[in-house]
Amino acid sequence: MHLRRMVNGTSVMILFNPEADENYMSASFAHSHGLPVCRFGRPTDCEGALAGDPSHQVSEYVPVDGCRLKINEYKDQVSFTLTDLKKYDLFLGMRWCEDRDSVFCPKMKKLWFDFEGKRILLRGDTTPEKKNSRIDGPMTVREATREVKKGAPFFLCRLERIEREEEEKEVEKERREEVGEVEIDPRTKEEIQERKPPFCEYEKVMASPSLHPAAREILKENKELFPDEIPKLPPRRGDLDFKIELEPGARPPAKPPYRLSYTELEEMKKQLKDYVDRGFIRPSTSPFGAPAFFVKKKDGTFRMVIVYRPLNKVTVKDTFPLPRAEELMETLFGKRWFTKLDLYQFFHQLRIAMGDSYKTAFVTRWGTFEWLVMPFGVSNALPASIRLITLAMRPALGQCVIVFIDDILVYSRTLAQHVKDVKWVLDLLRANNLYVKIKKCEFFTNSTHFLGFVIDAKGIMPERLKLELIRDWPDPKDLHELQIFLGAANWVRKFVRGFALIAQPLTKALKKGMKFK
C-alpha cells in the first residue's frame, strides 16, 4: 500500500509493506533535508527494500530520535535505514507495523492502528499508477492544489528534526473485525481493559467454613488478585517481554490448518472469539503459520494445542537456568505455616515483545491469528516465565517464599509472621500485575504438597505416589531403560541413607565394556 504525504512542503511518497523487515528512507532525501545520519559499526547486508531489488550493503541510518513522523493526528519517532528507494522517499515495513500493533488489509488498501486512545485509519492511494504521471514526483503547491481538485488523495505529513527527548508512551492496538463466522467486535483498548471478570471461585473459597480467619481477612483486602480470568491485556515489561529470536537465515515455517471435526470447529470458533475479546490474539497477515488441534481434558473441556515444533527448531534457546527443586526445599526446614499460590494461566500473563507477535501466528479455518501474550508450546516459555516470577518475588526470595514457574510457596515459623509474609507476597504480585487462580491455592495450612514433596513442621519427604512409582518400576530390559530408572531413583537419593552404595551394582552396569544381563 502506498500513499502520499507532505513533508515540510514537499510531497513525499510512502510505501507500507508488512512483509518486509526494516524501515527505509531514501538516502538522497535524508541528506538533502539535513536529517542526522549515523553509520553502522560495519556494513549490514540488505536484501533489497523493494521486491526485485538486488542484495547490497547499507552503512547509514537515521536514529530513532533523529526525526519525527507526523501523519494527521498521529506522530511518532521512527528509525530508518538509508538506501536507494527509487520513486519512494519512506518505506515502512514489518518493524513499524509490529511496533505499533497495526493491522493491514491489502485488498482494501487500509491500515489501522491506535494512537492516544483513538483509532487511526490510513487509506492507501487507490488510483492506478502511471509511468509518467506528475503525481509520481515532486510538485509545486499550485500543482498539488490542482491534483487535489482532480480528486487525487492527499494527506498532511510533517517530518521534522528534533532533539533527543523521552520516548512517547507506547500505544497498544487490539484490532476488531469480522472474520468468517467469528465475530470480532471493533472495541477500543479502554473498553477491553474495562472488561470485568467474575469472582465465582473467590466467593466459593470465602464461603468455606474451613478457611482460616486470618486468611479470610487478607483475601478481603486483595480480592482483585483472584479473578476467574485474566481481566486485561498484561502491561509491557521491557526486557521481560517474551522475545523470539530466530537463527540466522531461518525461513518462516508455515503449514496449512489441520482438518477438524464439527465439534472441534465449533470449539475453535468459540475460543478464537474469547481470545480476541480479551485482547490476547488479533488477525494477522504474517508469513508464519502453525496448525492447531484440540485435546479433550478430564473435565470434558477442550484445550487448543498449537504445533510450534517447526518454529521451535529455528529459535535461539534461552539459557536462563531452571531452579533445582531440591535446593528450594532446603529453606523449609522448621517452618510451620504455609500458603501455596498458583498463578492464573501464567504464560498468558507475559506480553510478546514488540516486533515478535507475527512469529506466533497460527492458521485456522477463519484465517491467521497471532498472539499478543505468550502462547503455550513455544520454545523458551519456561525460562521466560521463571525469569519474570523470580524478578517479581526477588525481595522476598529466601526469606519467606520460594517459586517454581507458576507455583509460589509462602512459609513462616509463626502465625503472626505468616500474616505479614502473605500480605508482602500479595503486594509484590499486585505491583507486578500478576493474578492468582484461587481454586488451586491453599491458605494458612500446617502441611502442604509442593513439587512432589510433602512439607510440614517435622520436615520434608517425597510424596507416597512418587515412592510407589519407583518401588513398582518394571525391570529394565536394556541400558537405556536402566538409565531412565536410575534418573528417576536419583530423585529420592537424599532421603535414602547409603543410596550410592545400594545403587552401585546398577551404576557399574553403565560402564563401557559391561554386558547388560
XYZ file of C-alpha atoms in Angstrom:
517
model
C 0.000 0.000 0.000
C 1.368 3.404 -0.914
C 0.160 6.897 -0.125
C 1.375 10.441 -0.474
C 2.095 12.918 2.328
C 3.543 16.412 2.623
C 6.937 16.789 4.342
C 7.961 20.374 5.040
C 6.061 21.496 1.946
C 7.435 18.667 -0.190
C 5.277 15.846 -1.483
C 6.552 12.520 -0.126
C 5.644 9.036 -1.315
C 5.381 6.454 1.497
C 5.119 2.715 0.936
C 3.704 0.305 3.561
C 4.724 -3.331 3.177
C 4.316 -5.560 6.293
C 6.166 -8.420 4.572
C 9.480 -6.536 4.732
C 11.544 -6.447 7.910
C 13.004 -2.942 8.084
C 12.034 0.722 7.698
C 13.886 2.512 4.900
C 14.427 6.123 3.848
C 15.798 7.443 0.621
C 19.438 8.369 1.245
C 19.162 11.392 -1.021
C 16.055 12.569 0.840
C 17.766 12.303 4.257
C 20.888 14.181 3.165
C 19.015 16.891 1.266
C 16.777 17.626 4.260
C 19.612 17.775 6.793
C 18.460 14.843 8.919
C 21.032 13.423 11.379
C 22.729 10.420 9.795
C 24.691 7.772 11.725
C 26.839 4.926 10.465
C 26.591 1.264 11.419
C 29.651 -0.249 13.095
C 30.115 -2.237 9.912
C 28.119 -2.501 6.675
C 24.925 -4.526 7.005
C 23.514 -6.824 4.355
C 20.253 -5.629 2.824
C 18.176 -7.964 0.669
C 16.509 -5.026 -1.053
C 13.898 -2.633 0.213
C 11.537 -3.474 -2.628
C 10.708 -6.688 -4.404
C 13.218 -7.275 -7.161
C 15.920 -5.040 -5.708
C 19.366 -6.673 -5.734
C 21.091 -7.580 -2.489
C 23.572 -4.957 -1.351
C 25.111 -3.481 1.789
C 23.953 -0.428 3.720
C 26.041 1.576 6.170
C 23.923 4.583 7.220
C 20.736 5.141 9.164
C 18.653 7.913 10.723
C 18.374 7.205 14.502
C 15.000 6.912 16.207
C 15.455 10.271 17.918
C 16.557 11.997 14.739
C 13.216 12.815 13.138
C 9.534 12.781 13.874
C 6.925 11.431 11.520
C 3.515 13.115 11.583
C 0.505 11.790 9.707
C -2.687 13.687 10.504
C -3.034 13.484 14.317
C -0.506 10.644 14.548
C 3.109 11.482 15.404
C 5.947 9.146 16.244
C 9.725 8.721 16.171
C 10.976 6.161 13.679
C 14.443 4.880 12.810
C 15.182 4.449 9.094
C 17.906 2.556 7.249
C 19.187 4.626 4.326
C 19.173 3.106 0.851
C 18.104 3.883 -2.705
C 14.302 3.759 -2.832
C 13.874 4.896 -6.436
C 10.458 6.603 -6.562
C 9.724 6.251 -2.810
C 11.006 8.512 -0.025
C 9.927 6.492 3.016
C 9.350 2.772 3.343
C 7.563 1.405 6.442
C 7.884 -2.351 6.879
C 7.184 -5.108 9.395
C 9.179 -3.384 12.155
C 6.942 -0.303 12.036
C 3.734 -2.334 11.741
C 4.655 -4.656 14.621
C 5.889 -1.931 16.970
C 2.585 -0.109 16.570
C 0.406 -3.241 16.650
C -1.096 -2.302 13.299
C -3.473 -4.347 11.173
C -3.112 -4.130 7.398
C -5.750 -5.116 4.838
C -4.026 -5.238 1.407
C -7.203 -5.744 -0.604
C -8.895 -2.664 0.870
C -5.616 -0.723 0.997
C -6.301 0.253 4.597
C -4.089 0.300 7.683
C -5.473 0.520 11.237
C -3.653 1.346 14.459
C -4.407 3.099 17.756
C -2.921 6.405 18.875
C -3.650 8.193 22.159
C -6.928 6.347 22.600
C -8.081 6.998 19.037
C -8.367 4.520 16.203
C -6.330 5.751 13.243
C -7.230 4.641 9.729
C -4.878 5.259 6.809
C -6.239 4.761 3.322
C -3.796 3.980 0.549
C -3.791 5.517 -2.895
C -6.354 3.545 -4.905
C -5.680 5.307 -8.185
C -3.646 3.275 -10.714
C -0.028 4.321 -11.080
C 1.055 5.916 -14.350
C 4.615 5.758 -15.522
C 4.936 9.432 -16.443
C 2.299 10.920 -14.145
C 3.242 14.131 -12.345
C 1.923 12.637 -9.111
C 4.913 10.268 -9.007
C 7.420 13.068 -8.441
C 7.866 16.340 -6.540
C 5.402 19.102 -7.399
C 4.771 22.716 -6.518
C 1.973 23.889 -4.217
C -0.008 25.037 -7.265
C 0.400 21.655 -8.948
C -0.558 19.866 -5.748
C -3.691 22.012 -5.421
C -4.642 21.151 -8.979
C -4.227 17.422 -8.301
C -6.402 17.654 -5.183
C -9.172 19.333 -7.173
C -8.992 16.419 -9.588
C -9.694 14.027 -6.727
C -6.167 12.745 -6.024
C -5.856 11.531 -2.377
C -3.507 13.739 -0.339
C -2.628 13.666 3.358
C -0.796 16.160 5.520
C 2.508 14.848 6.869
C 5.425 16.619 8.534
C 8.901 15.240 9.115
C 10.978 17.468 11.347
C 14.331 17.216 13.040
C 14.117 17.067 16.837
C 16.414 16.843 19.815
C 16.554 13.689 21.935
C 13.542 13.515 24.207
C 11.730 10.922 26.275
C 10.156 8.236 24.149
C 6.457 8.694 23.656
C 4.137 6.384 25.508
C 3.559 3.147 23.643
C 0.166 2.749 22.084
C -1.492 -0.650 22.038
C -3.738 -1.946 19.304
C -6.480 -4.526 19.521
C -7.954 -4.692 16.027
C -11.510 -5.998 15.766
C -13.148 -7.113 12.542
C -15.424 -9.908 11.327
C -13.592 -12.972 10.048
C -15.915 -15.624 8.627
C -18.253 -16.792 11.373
C -16.011 -15.445 14.133
C -17.372 -12.051 15.116
C -14.592 -9.730 16.300
C -16.015 -6.511 17.655
C -14.265 -3.163 16.966
C -13.872 -2.068 20.580
C -11.219 0.283 21.828
C -8.359 -0.649 24.130
C -10.107 1.100 27.026
C -13.276 -0.930 26.510
C -11.298 -4.161 26.539
C -9.500 -3.192 29.721
C -12.835 -2.362 31.365
C -13.988 -5.973 30.973
C -14.922 -7.022 34.488
C -14.144 -10.672 35.219
C -16.339 -12.743 37.559
C -15.132 -13.823 41.002
C -17.178 -17.020 41.424
C -14.248 -19.152 42.619
C -13.218 -16.410 45.031
C -16.716 -16.348 46.534
C -16.666 -20.145 46.960
C -13.393 -20.007 48.875
C -14.600 -17.133 51.039
C -17.769 -19.089 51.886
C -15.806 -22.156 53.011
C -16.010 -22.672 56.803
C -12.545 -24.278 56.784
C -10.819 -21.071 55.623
C -8.531 -19.689 58.335
C -9.855 -16.386 59.798
C -6.548 -14.629 59.146
C -6.619 -15.754 55.516
C -10.204 -14.534 55.153
C -9.227 -11.012 56.207
C -6.274 -10.937 53.809
C -8.400 -12.182 50.905
C -10.981 -9.463 51.551
C -8.258 -6.858 51.101
C -6.905 -8.456 47.911
C -9.977 -9.649 46.005
C -8.797 -8.114 42.707
C -5.857 -10.560 42.590
C -8.159 -13.611 42.372
C -10.410 -13.218 39.282
C -11.855 -16.149 37.350
C -9.939 -14.968 34.274
C -7.150 -12.545 33.448
C -9.065 -9.241 33.329
C -6.964 -7.338 30.796
C -4.021 -7.431 28.447
C -0.827 -7.614 30.545
C 1.364 -4.499 30.609
C 4.652 -4.124 28.780
C 7.589 -5.102 30.995
C 10.522 -4.043 28.819
C 13.251 -6.682 28.690
C 10.967 -9.184 30.440
C 8.583 -9.316 27.473
C 8.801 -12.651 25.654
C 11.236 -12.489 22.736
C 11.523 -14.954 19.862
C 14.983 -14.774 18.308
C 15.403 -16.849 15.174
C 18.571 -18.494 13.941
C 20.313 -16.594 11.116
C 18.865 -17.436 7.735
C 15.816 -19.217 9.161
C 12.764 -19.195 6.919
C 9.277 -18.607 8.332
C 7.766 -22.056 8.985
C 4.220 -22.297 7.650
C 1.794 -25.209 7.319
C -1.877 -25.438 6.331
C -4.535 -25.836 9.044
C -5.439 -29.331 10.222
C -8.781 -30.847 9.335
C -11.068 -30.681 12.387
C -14.387 -32.290 13.255
C -17.585 -30.266 13.506
C -17.328 -30.239 17.315
C -13.717 -29.073 17.153
C -14.576 -26.341 14.648
C -17.284 -25.041 16.970
C -14.795 -25.071 19.837
C -12.217 -23.289 17.684
C -14.710 -20.565 16.809
C -15.632 -20.174 20.481
C -12.028 -19.950 21.694
C -10.973 -17.564 18.933
C -13.762 -15.174 19.859
C -12.868 -15.391 23.549
C -9.170 -14.715 22.927
C -9.952 -11.808 20.612
C -12.447 -10.321 23.073
C -9.810 -10.463 25.797
C -7.218 -8.853 23.534
C -4.891 -11.869 23.604
C -4.843 -12.512 19.831
C -5.550 -10.499 16.703
C -5.953 -11.149 12.957
C -2.608 -11.441 11.189
C -1.022 -11.260 7.752
C 2.150 -12.979 8.971
C 4.073 -15.337 6.661
C 4.425 -17.668 9.671
C 1.692 -20.226 10.300
C 1.339 -23.072 12.805
C -1.610 -25.502 12.655
C -3.783 -26.202 15.698
C -5.846 -29.102 17.055
C -7.695 -29.953 20.272
C -7.129 -32.306 23.196
C -10.036 -33.298 25.411
C -9.312 -32.773 29.105
C -10.522 -34.909 32.010
C -13.361 -32.489 32.789
C -14.693 -32.785 29.222
C -13.489 -29.374 28.039
C -11.113 -28.875 25.112
C -7.591 -27.490 25.179
C -6.258 -25.949 21.982
C -2.779 -27.174 21.041
C -0.757 -25.176 18.514
C 2.042 -27.099 16.796
C 5.048 -24.802 17.187
C 7.680 -27.511 16.635
C 8.933 -26.073 13.299
C 9.223 -22.627 14.900
C 10.985 -24.049 17.957
C 13.592 -25.756 15.765
C 14.798 -22.404 14.397
C 14.508 -20.475 17.688
C 17.654 -19.489 19.585
C 17.373 -21.141 23.007
C 17.167 -19.123 26.227
C 19.816 -20.208 28.757
C 18.168 -18.775 31.881
C 18.638 -21.569 34.488
C 15.734 -23.505 35.939
C 15.743 -23.724 39.758
C 16.551 -27.086 41.360
C 13.652 -28.412 43.415
C 15.993 -29.994 45.993
C 17.741 -26.685 46.644
C 14.428 -24.874 47.041
C 13.315 -27.359 49.699
C 16.350 -26.691 51.910
C 14.886 -23.398 53.171
C 11.699 -25.035 54.502
C 13.032 -26.968 57.494
C 11.405 -25.849 60.747
C 8.608 -23.863 59.105
C 5.076 -24.419 60.449
C 2.768 -22.225 58.344
C 2.348 -22.467 54.585
C 0.340 -20.709 51.868
C 0.513 -22.031 48.307
C -0.414 -19.783 45.364
C -0.909 -20.791 41.736
C -0.644 -18.083 39.082
C -3.584 -17.996 36.674
C -2.594 -19.031 33.114
C 0.858 -17.649 33.834
C 2.050 -17.897 30.231
C -0.749 -15.548 29.174
C 0.382 -13.017 31.778
C 3.513 -12.247 29.728
C 3.402 -9.961 26.702
C 5.086 -10.795 23.428
C 7.977 -8.395 22.787
C 7.240 -5.665 20.274
C 8.029 -6.875 16.776
C 7.740 -10.593 17.587
C 3.968 -11.211 17.574
C 3.923 -12.169 13.894
C 6.213 -15.134 14.651
C 3.497 -16.724 16.825
C 0.919 -16.782 14.013
C -1.339 -19.832 13.802
C -3.686 -20.792 10.986
C -7.378 -21.641 11.273
C -10.388 -22.033 9.043
C -11.174 -18.377 9.765
C -7.772 -17.061 8.803
C -4.469 -16.411 10.524
C -4.152 -15.028 14.043
C -1.154 -14.016 16.123
C -0.599 -13.733 19.865
C -0.087 -10.584 21.913
C 0.600 -12.715 25.005
C 2.945 -15.669 25.327
C 1.243 -18.827 23.987
C 1.675 -22.379 25.201
C 4.029 -24.639 23.276
C 6.693 -22.161 22.200
C 10.356 -22.696 22.981
C 11.815 -20.605 25.831
C 8.420 -20.158 27.519
C 9.640 -21.778 30.744
C 12.825 -19.677 31.087
C 10.849 -16.511 30.345
C 8.244 -17.411 32.975
C 10.810 -18.229 35.620
C 12.731 -15.032 34.873
C 9.617 -12.914 35.400
C 8.414 -14.555 38.625
C 11.958 -14.622 40.029
C 12.409 -10.892 39.497
C 8.889 -10.167 40.763
C 9.474 -12.100 44.003
C 13.159 -11.208 44.399
C 12.684 -9.041 47.552
C 11.111 -11.998 49.394
C 13.087 -14.905 47.904
C 14.928 -16.899 50.553
C 13.171 -15.007 53.335
C 9.601 -16.258 53.176
C 8.925 -17.524 49.653
C 10.126 -19.996 47.032
C 8.910 -20.030 43.425
C 8.909 -22.539 40.586
C 7.360 -21.361 37.306
C 3.740 -20.582 38.280
C 3.848 -22.074 41.797
C 4.550 -19.853 44.809
C 5.008 -21.161 48.356
C 4.976 -18.737 51.292
C 6.414 -20.180 54.525
C 6.798 -18.893 58.091
C 7.606 -20.113 61.588
C 4.749 -18.356 63.406
C 1.175 -17.387 62.568
C 1.797 -13.683 63.179
C 4.800 -13.710 60.862
C 2.861 -15.654 58.235
C 0.186 -12.957 58.111
C 2.885 -10.384 57.335
C 4.605 -12.626 54.796
C 1.438 -13.432 52.829
C 0.496 -9.747 52.680
C 4.003 -8.936 51.431
C 3.862 -11.539 48.662
C 0.399 -10.389 47.532
C 1.666 -6.803 47.434
C 4.523 -7.939 45.173
C 2.063 -9.715 42.875
C -0.097 -6.603 42.676
C 2.923 -4.419 41.916
C 3.799 -6.732 39.016
C 0.225 -7.086 37.683
C 0.092 -10.847 38.294
C -3.118 -12.766 39.030
C -3.763 -15.940 41.040
C -6.056 -18.919 40.429
C -7.674 -19.192 43.829
C -9.219 -22.653 43.444
C -5.720 -24.151 43.230
C -4.422 -22.273 46.273
C -4.011 -23.300 49.905
C -4.058 -20.728 52.703
C -2.589 -20.938 56.199
C -2.022 -24.703 56.392
C 0.405 -26.675 58.557
C 1.138 -29.222 55.827
C 1.236 -28.971 52.045
C 2.372 -30.724 48.865
C 4.870 -28.835 46.705
C 6.939 -30.033 43.734
C 6.345 -33.686 44.602
C 7.225 -33.327 48.301
C 5.139 -33.362 51.481
C 6.135 -30.470 53.735
C 5.204 -29.920 57.385
C 6.789 -28.857 60.672
C 8.505 -32.247 61.029
C 10.385 -31.955 57.764
C 10.193 -32.915 54.095
C 9.540 -36.272 52.476
C 8.661 -37.447 48.964
C 5.015 -37.997 48.120
C 3.840 -41.571 48.594
C 2.809 -41.914 44.949
C 6.325 -40.962 43.832
C 7.847 -43.612 46.080
C 5.395 -46.263 44.893
C 6.225 -45.412 41.290
C 9.917 -46.135 41.897
C 9.206 -49.207 44.019
C 6.968 -50.762 41.357
C 9.204 -49.827 38.416
C 9.417 -52.724 35.896
C 12.795 -54.412 35.492
C 14.956 -52.624 32.884
C 15.447 -54.631 29.697
C 18.401 -52.698 28.274
C 20.907 -49.980 29.174
C 18.602 -47.198 28.037
C 15.801 -48.329 30.361
C 18.350 -48.707 33.166
C 19.477 -45.106 32.688
C 15.865 -43.944 32.876
C 15.295 -45.853 36.105
C 18.450 -44.512 37.763
C 17.462 -40.990 36.775
C 14.068 -41.425 38.420
C 15.522 -43.100 41.519
C 18.117 -40.354 41.894
C 15.243 -38.004 42.759
C 14.965 -39.603 46.241
C 18.677 -40.140 46.937
C 18.700 -37.502 49.713
C 16.070 -39.498 51.582
C 17.833 -42.887 51.345
C 20.884 -43.472 53.530
C 23.690 -45.118 51.573
C 21.938 -44.578 48.241
C 25.197 -44.640 46.263
C 26.228 -47.974 47.795
C 22.820 -49.520 47.150
C 22.778 -48.357 43.531
C 26.428 -49.281 42.866
C 25.729 -52.581 41.030
C 23.399 -50.732 38.656
C 25.746 -47.820 38.022
C 28.596 -50.262 37.269
C 26.452 -51.828 34.554
C 26.520 -48.497 32.711
C 30.299 -48.570 32.255
C 31.748 -49.216 28.818
C 32.540 -52.847 28.143
C 29.973 -54.128 30.637
C 27.367 -56.520 29.262
C 23.784 -55.981 30.268
C 22.135 -59.090 31.750
